[in-house]
Coordinates of C-alpha atoms in Angstrom, one line a residue:
Chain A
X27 CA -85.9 -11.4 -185.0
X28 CA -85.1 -14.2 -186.5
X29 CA -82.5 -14.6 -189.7
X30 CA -83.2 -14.5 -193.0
X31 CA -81.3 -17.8 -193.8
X32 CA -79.4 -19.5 -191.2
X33 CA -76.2 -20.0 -191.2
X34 CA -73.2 -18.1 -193.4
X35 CA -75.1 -17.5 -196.7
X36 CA -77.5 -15.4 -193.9
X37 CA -75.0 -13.8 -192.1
X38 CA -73.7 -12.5 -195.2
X39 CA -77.0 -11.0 -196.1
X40 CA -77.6 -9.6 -192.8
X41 CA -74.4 -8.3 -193.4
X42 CA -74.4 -6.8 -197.1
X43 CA -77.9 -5.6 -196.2
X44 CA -76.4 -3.6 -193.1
X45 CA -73.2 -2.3 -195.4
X46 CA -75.8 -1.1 -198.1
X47 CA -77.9 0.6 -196.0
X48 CA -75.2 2.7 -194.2
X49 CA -72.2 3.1 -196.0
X50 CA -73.7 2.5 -199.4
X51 CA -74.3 -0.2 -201.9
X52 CA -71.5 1.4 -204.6
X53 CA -69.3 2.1 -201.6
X54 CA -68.9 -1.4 -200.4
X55 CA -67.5 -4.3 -201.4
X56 CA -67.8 -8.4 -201.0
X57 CA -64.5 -8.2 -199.0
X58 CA -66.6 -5.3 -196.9
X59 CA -69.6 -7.9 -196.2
X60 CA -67.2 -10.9 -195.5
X61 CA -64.7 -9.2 -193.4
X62 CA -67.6 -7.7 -191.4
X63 CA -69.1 -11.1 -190.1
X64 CA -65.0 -12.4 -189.9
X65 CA -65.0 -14.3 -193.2
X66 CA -62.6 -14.0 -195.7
X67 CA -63.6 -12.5 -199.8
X68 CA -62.6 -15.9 -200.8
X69 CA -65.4 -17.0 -198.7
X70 CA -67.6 -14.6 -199.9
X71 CA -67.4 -15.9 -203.4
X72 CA -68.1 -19.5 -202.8
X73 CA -71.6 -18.7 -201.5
X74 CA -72.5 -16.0 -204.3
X75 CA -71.1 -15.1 -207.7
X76 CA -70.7 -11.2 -206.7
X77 CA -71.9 -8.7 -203.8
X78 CA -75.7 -7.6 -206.3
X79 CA -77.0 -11.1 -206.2
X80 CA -76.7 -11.3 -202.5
X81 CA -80.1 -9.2 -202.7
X82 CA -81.4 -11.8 -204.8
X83 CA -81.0 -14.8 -203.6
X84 CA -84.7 -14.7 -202.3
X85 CA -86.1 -14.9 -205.8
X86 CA -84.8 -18.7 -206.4
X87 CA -87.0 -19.7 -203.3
X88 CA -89.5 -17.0 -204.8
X89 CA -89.8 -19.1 -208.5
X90 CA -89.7 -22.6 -206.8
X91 CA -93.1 -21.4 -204.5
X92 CA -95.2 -20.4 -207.4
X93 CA -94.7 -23.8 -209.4
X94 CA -95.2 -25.7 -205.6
X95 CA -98.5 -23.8 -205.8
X96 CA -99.0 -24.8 -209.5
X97 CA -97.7 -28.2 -208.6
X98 CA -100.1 -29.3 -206.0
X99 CA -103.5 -28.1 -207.8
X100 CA -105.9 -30.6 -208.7
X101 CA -106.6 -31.7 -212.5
X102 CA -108.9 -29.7 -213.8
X103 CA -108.1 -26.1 -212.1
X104 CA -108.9 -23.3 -214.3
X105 CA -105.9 -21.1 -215.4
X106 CA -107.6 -18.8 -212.4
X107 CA -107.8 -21.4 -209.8
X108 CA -103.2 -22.6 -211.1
X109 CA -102.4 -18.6 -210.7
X110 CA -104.2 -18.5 -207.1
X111 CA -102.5 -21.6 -206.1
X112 CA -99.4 -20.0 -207.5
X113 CA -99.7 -16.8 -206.0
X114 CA -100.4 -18.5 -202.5
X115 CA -97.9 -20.7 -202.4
X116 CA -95.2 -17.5 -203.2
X117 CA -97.1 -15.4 -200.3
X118 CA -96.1 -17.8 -197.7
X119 CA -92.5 -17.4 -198.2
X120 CA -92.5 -13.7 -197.2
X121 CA -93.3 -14.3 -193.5
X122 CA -94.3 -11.1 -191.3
X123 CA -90.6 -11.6 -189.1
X124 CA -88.9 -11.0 -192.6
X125 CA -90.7 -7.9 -193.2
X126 CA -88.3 -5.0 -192.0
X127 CA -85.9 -7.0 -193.8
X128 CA -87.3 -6.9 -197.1
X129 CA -88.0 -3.5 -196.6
X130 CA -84.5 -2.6 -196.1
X131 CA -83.8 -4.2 -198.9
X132 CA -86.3 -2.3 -201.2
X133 CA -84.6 1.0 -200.1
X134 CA -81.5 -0.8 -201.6
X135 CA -82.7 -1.3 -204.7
X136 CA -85.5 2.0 -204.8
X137 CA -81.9 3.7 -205.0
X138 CA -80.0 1.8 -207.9
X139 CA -81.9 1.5 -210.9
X140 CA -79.6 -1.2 -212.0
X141 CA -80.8 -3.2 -208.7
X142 CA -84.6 -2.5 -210.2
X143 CA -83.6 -3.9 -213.9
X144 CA -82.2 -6.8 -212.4
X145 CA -84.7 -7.7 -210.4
X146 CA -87.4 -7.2 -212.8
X147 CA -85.6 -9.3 -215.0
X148 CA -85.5 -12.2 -212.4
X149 CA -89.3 -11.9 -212.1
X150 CA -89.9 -12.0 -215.8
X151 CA -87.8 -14.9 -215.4
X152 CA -90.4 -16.5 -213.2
X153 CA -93.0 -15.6 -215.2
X154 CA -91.7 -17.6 -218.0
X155 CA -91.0 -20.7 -215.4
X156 CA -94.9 -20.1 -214.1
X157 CA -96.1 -19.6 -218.1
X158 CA -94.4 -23.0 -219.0
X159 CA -96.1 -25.0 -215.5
X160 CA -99.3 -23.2 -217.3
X161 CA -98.6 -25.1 -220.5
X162 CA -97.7 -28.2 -219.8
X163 CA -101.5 -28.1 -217.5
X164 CA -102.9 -27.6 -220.8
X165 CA -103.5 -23.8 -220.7
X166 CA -103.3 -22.8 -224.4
X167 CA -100.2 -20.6 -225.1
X168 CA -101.2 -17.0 -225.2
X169 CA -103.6 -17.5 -222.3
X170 CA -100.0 -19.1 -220.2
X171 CA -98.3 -16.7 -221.0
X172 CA -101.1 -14.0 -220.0
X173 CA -102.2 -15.6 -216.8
X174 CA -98.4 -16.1 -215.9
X175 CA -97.6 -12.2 -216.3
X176 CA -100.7 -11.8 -214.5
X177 CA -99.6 -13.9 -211.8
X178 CA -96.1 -12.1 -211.0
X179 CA -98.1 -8.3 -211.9
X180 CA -100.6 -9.3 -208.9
X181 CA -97.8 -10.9 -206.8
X182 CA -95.5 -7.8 -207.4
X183 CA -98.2 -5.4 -206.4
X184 CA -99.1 -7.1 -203.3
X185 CA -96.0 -7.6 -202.2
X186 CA -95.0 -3.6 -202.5
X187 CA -98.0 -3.3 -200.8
X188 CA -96.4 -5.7 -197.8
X189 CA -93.7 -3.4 -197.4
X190 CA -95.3 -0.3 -197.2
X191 CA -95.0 1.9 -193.7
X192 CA -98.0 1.1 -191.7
X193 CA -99.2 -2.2 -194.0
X194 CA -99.5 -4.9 -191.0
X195 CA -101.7 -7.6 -192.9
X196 CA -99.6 -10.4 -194.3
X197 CA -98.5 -10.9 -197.1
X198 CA -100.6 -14.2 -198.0
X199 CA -104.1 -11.9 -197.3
X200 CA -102.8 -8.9 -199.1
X201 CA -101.9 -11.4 -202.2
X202 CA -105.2 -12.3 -202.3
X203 CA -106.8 -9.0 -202.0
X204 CA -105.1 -8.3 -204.4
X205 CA -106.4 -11.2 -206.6
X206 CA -109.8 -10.2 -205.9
X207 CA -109.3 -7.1 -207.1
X208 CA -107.9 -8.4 -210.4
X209 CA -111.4 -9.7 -210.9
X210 CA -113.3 -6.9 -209.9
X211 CA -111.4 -4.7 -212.6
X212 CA -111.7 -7.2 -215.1
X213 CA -115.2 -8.4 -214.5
X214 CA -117.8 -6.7 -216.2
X215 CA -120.0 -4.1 -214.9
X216 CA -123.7 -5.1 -214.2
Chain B
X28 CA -90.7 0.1 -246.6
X29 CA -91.3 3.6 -244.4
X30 CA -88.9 4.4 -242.3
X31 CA -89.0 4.0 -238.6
X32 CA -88.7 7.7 -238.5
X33 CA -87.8 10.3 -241.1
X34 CA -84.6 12.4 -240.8
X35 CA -81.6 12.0 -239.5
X36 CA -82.6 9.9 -236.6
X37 CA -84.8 7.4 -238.3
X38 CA -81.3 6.9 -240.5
X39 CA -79.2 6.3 -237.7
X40 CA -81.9 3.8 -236.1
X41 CA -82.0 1.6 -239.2
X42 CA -78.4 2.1 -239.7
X43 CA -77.9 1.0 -236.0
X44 CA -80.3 -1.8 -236.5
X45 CA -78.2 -3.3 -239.3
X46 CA -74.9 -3.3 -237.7
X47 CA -76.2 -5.0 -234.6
X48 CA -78.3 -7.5 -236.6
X49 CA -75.2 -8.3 -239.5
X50 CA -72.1 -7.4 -236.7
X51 CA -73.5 -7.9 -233.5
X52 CA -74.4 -5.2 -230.4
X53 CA -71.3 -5.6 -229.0
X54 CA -69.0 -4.9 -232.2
X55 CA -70.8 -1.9 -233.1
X56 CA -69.3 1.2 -231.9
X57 CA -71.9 4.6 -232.1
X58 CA -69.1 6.1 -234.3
X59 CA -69.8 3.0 -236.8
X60 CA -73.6 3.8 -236.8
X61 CA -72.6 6.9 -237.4
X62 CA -70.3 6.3 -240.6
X63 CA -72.8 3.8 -242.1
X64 CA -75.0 7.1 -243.0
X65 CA -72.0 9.7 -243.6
X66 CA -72.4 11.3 -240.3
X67 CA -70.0 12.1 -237.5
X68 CA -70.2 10.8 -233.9
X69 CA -70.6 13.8 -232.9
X70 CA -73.7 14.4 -235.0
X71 CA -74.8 10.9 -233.4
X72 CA -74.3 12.2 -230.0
X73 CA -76.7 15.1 -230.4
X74 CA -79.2 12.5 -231.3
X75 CA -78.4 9.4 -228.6
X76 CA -77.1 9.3 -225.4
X77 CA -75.7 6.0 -226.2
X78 CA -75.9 2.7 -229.1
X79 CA -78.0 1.4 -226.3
X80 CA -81.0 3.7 -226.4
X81 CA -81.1 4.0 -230.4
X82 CA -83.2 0.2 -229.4
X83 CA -85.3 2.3 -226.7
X84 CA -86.1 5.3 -228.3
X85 CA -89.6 4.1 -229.3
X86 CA -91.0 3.9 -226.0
X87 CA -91.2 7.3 -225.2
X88 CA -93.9 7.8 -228.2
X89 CA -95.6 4.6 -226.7
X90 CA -95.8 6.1 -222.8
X91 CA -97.5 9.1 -224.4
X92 CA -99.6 6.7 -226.4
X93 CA -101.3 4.9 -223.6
X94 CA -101.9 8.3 -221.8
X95 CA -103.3 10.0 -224.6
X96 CA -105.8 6.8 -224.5
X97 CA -106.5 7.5 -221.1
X98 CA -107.0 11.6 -221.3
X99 CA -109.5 11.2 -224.3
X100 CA -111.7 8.9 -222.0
X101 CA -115.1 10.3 -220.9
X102 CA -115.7 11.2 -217.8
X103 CA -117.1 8.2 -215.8
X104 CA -115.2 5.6 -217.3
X105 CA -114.5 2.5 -215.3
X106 CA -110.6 1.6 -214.6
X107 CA -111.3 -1.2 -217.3
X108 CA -112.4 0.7 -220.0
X109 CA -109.7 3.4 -219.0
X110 CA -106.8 0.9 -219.6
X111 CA -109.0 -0.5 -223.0
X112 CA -108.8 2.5 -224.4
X113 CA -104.9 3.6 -223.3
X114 CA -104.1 -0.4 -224.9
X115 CA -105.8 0.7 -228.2
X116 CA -104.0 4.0 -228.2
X117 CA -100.6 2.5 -227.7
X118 CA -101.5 0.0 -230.3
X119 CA -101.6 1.8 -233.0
X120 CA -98.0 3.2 -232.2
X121 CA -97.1 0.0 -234.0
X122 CA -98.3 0.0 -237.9
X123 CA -97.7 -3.2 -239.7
X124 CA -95.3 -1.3 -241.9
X125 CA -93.1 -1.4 -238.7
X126 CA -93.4 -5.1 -238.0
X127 CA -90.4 -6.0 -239.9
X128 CA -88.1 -3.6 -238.0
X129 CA -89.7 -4.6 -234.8
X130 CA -89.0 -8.2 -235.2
X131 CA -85.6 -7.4 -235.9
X132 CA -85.5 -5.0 -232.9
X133 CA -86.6 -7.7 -230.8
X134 CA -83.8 -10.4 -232.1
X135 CA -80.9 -8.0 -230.8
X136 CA -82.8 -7.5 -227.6
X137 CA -83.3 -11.0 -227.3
X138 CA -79.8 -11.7 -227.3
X139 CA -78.8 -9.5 -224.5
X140 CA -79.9 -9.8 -221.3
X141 CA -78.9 -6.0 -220.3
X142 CA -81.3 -4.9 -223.3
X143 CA -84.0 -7.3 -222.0
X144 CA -83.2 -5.0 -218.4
X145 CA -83.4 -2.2 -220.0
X146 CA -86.6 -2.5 -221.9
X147 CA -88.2 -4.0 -218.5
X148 CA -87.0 -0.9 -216.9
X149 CA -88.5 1.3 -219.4
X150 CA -91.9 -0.6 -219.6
X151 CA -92.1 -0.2 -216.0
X152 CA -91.5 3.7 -215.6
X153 CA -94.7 3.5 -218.6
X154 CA -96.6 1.4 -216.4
X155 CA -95.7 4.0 -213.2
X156 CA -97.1 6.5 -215.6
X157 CA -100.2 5.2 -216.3
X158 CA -101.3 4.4 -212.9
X159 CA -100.8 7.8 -211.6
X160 CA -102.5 8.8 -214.8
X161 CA -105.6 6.5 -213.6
X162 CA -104.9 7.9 -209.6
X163 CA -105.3 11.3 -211.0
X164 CA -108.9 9.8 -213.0
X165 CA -109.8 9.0 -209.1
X166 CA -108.7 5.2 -209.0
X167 CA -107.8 3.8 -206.1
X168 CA -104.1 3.9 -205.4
X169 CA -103.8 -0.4 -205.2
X170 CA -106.0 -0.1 -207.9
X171 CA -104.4 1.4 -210.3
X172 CA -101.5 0.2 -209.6
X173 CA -102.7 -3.5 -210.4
X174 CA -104.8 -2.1 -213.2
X175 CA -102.1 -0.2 -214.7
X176 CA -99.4 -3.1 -214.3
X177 CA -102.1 -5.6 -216.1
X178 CA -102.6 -2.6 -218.6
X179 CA -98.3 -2.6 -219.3
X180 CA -98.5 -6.5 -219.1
X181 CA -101.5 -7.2 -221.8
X182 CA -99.6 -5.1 -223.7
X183 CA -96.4 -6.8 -223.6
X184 CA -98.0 -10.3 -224.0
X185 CA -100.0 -8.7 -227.2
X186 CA -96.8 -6.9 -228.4
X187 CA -94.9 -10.5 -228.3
X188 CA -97.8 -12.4 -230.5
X189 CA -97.2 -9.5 -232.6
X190 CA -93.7 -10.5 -233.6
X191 CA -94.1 -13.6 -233.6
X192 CA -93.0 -15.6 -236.9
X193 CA -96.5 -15.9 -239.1
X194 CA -98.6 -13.4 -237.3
X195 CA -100.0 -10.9 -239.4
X196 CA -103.0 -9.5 -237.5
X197 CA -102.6 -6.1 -236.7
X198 CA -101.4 -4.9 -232.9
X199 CA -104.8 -3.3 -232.4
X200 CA -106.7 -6.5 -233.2
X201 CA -104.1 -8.9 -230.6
X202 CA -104.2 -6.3 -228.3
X203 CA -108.0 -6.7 -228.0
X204 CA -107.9 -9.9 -228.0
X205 CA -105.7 -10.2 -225.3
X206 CA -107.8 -7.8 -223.4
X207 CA -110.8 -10.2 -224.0
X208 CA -108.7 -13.5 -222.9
X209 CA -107.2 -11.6 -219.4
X210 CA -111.0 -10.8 -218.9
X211 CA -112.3 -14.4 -219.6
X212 CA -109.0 -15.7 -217.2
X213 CA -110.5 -13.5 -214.5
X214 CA -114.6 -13.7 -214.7
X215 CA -115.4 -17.1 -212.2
X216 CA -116.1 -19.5 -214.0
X217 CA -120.5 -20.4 -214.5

């Protein structure tokens, strides 16, 4: 399977992730992770700040996708049209071979409640950096800021959807399932 | 003004309020809060857990808010006009008596990112809420997941415009507006 990053920042996610999931997230420590892949702490620290953000180190790559999506849209795309670009570009960094991965990781965090807060404040996060890409396209404030929450509610949905036992689709056609069925709620009847 | 709350806990909030707005979050011990309205800490204790969740103590009443909106739905409602009607109930949690304290709510939660955690946290367990409310009304489980997620998000979005510097419509009306713009985001265009 291939690695989440290469190289050490990668190795010491594989390792963290491992250390979490057996021992314990509380229970181990950024000397744990580094000594188990033969690095020292000091090491450790120069490629994160402390042992929680080596779970979110994804969500950098994460916030950069969506504006890519947002990015590369042609003048003139509705609000709509920016958030499916958006929400496109963000599915295709989630790539099937990284699924058991990020499931692992979930467990991680389904366990620590402070793990949950942080990482819903790093999507909020990119939901301001998405909400701002909306504004400077023109999209009225309110409706930027709307459409972004939107954007990271639909992506977040999908993407628990991804890691459910059993879901096989990818993540890109779950995303935009999902999206469609956005619509359908909103959209009125008849 | 009315008070937040009557009684002894509506005192300690706007007590609380005060010391974190004049002193700061972090300078304000619960014993302070406490002393500001001639009780002990230990009277404050039987009242909050911690300084931290005098800020949070609002969102209880505003999770049974949105549910109450649901429950007194007819029969047959769509998963739209479920989550219309649990947004209007939630709304008028917020009078425009309250908008004052709100705004100065939101100012000490603002400036501290583990309160902007927390109250992520707690909007989230409310949105979890509602969509098992709407599973329960027979709505898909994707479904009302996204549906209930939008439903937390609108009302975040709406909540913000509310405290915003000038505003002076009423939550009920934003809220509805906000409803009406995440509709027009979603309907295709022609």
């Amino acid at each position: 399977m291939a690695r989440w990053q290469p190289g050490t920042r990668g190795r010491l996610q594989d390792a963290a992730l491992d250390l979490f999931v057996s021992r314990g997230y509380e229970q181990t420590t950024a000397a744990d992770i580094a000594a188990a892949v033969g690095l020292t702490e000091r090491t450790f620290f120069r490629h994160f700040a402390d042992k929680r953000e080596v779970l979110f180190d994804g969500q950098e790559m994460l916030g950069a996708a969506f504006l890519r999506g947002i990015d590369e849209s042609p003048d003139g795309a509705t609000p709509w049209e920016l958030i499916e670009a958006a929400i496109a570009s963000a599915a295709t960094v989630f790539t099937d071979e990284m699924r058991p991965r990020s499931r692992r990781r979930q467990t991680v965090i389904d366990q620590h409640s402070a793990l949950q807060e942080r990482e819903q404040h790093k999507m909020s996060h990119v939901a301001a950096e998405i909400r701002d890409a909306l504004h400077a396209r023109g999209v009225e404030e309110t409706a930027a800021r709307l459409a972004a929450e939107s954007a990271s509610t639909a992506f977040a949905v999908a993407f628990a959807q991804w890691l459910r036992d059993g879901e096989e689709r990818p993540l890109t056609e779950i995303a935009s399932a999902v999206l469609a069925e956005l619509r359908r709620l909103a959209t009125p009847a008849g």
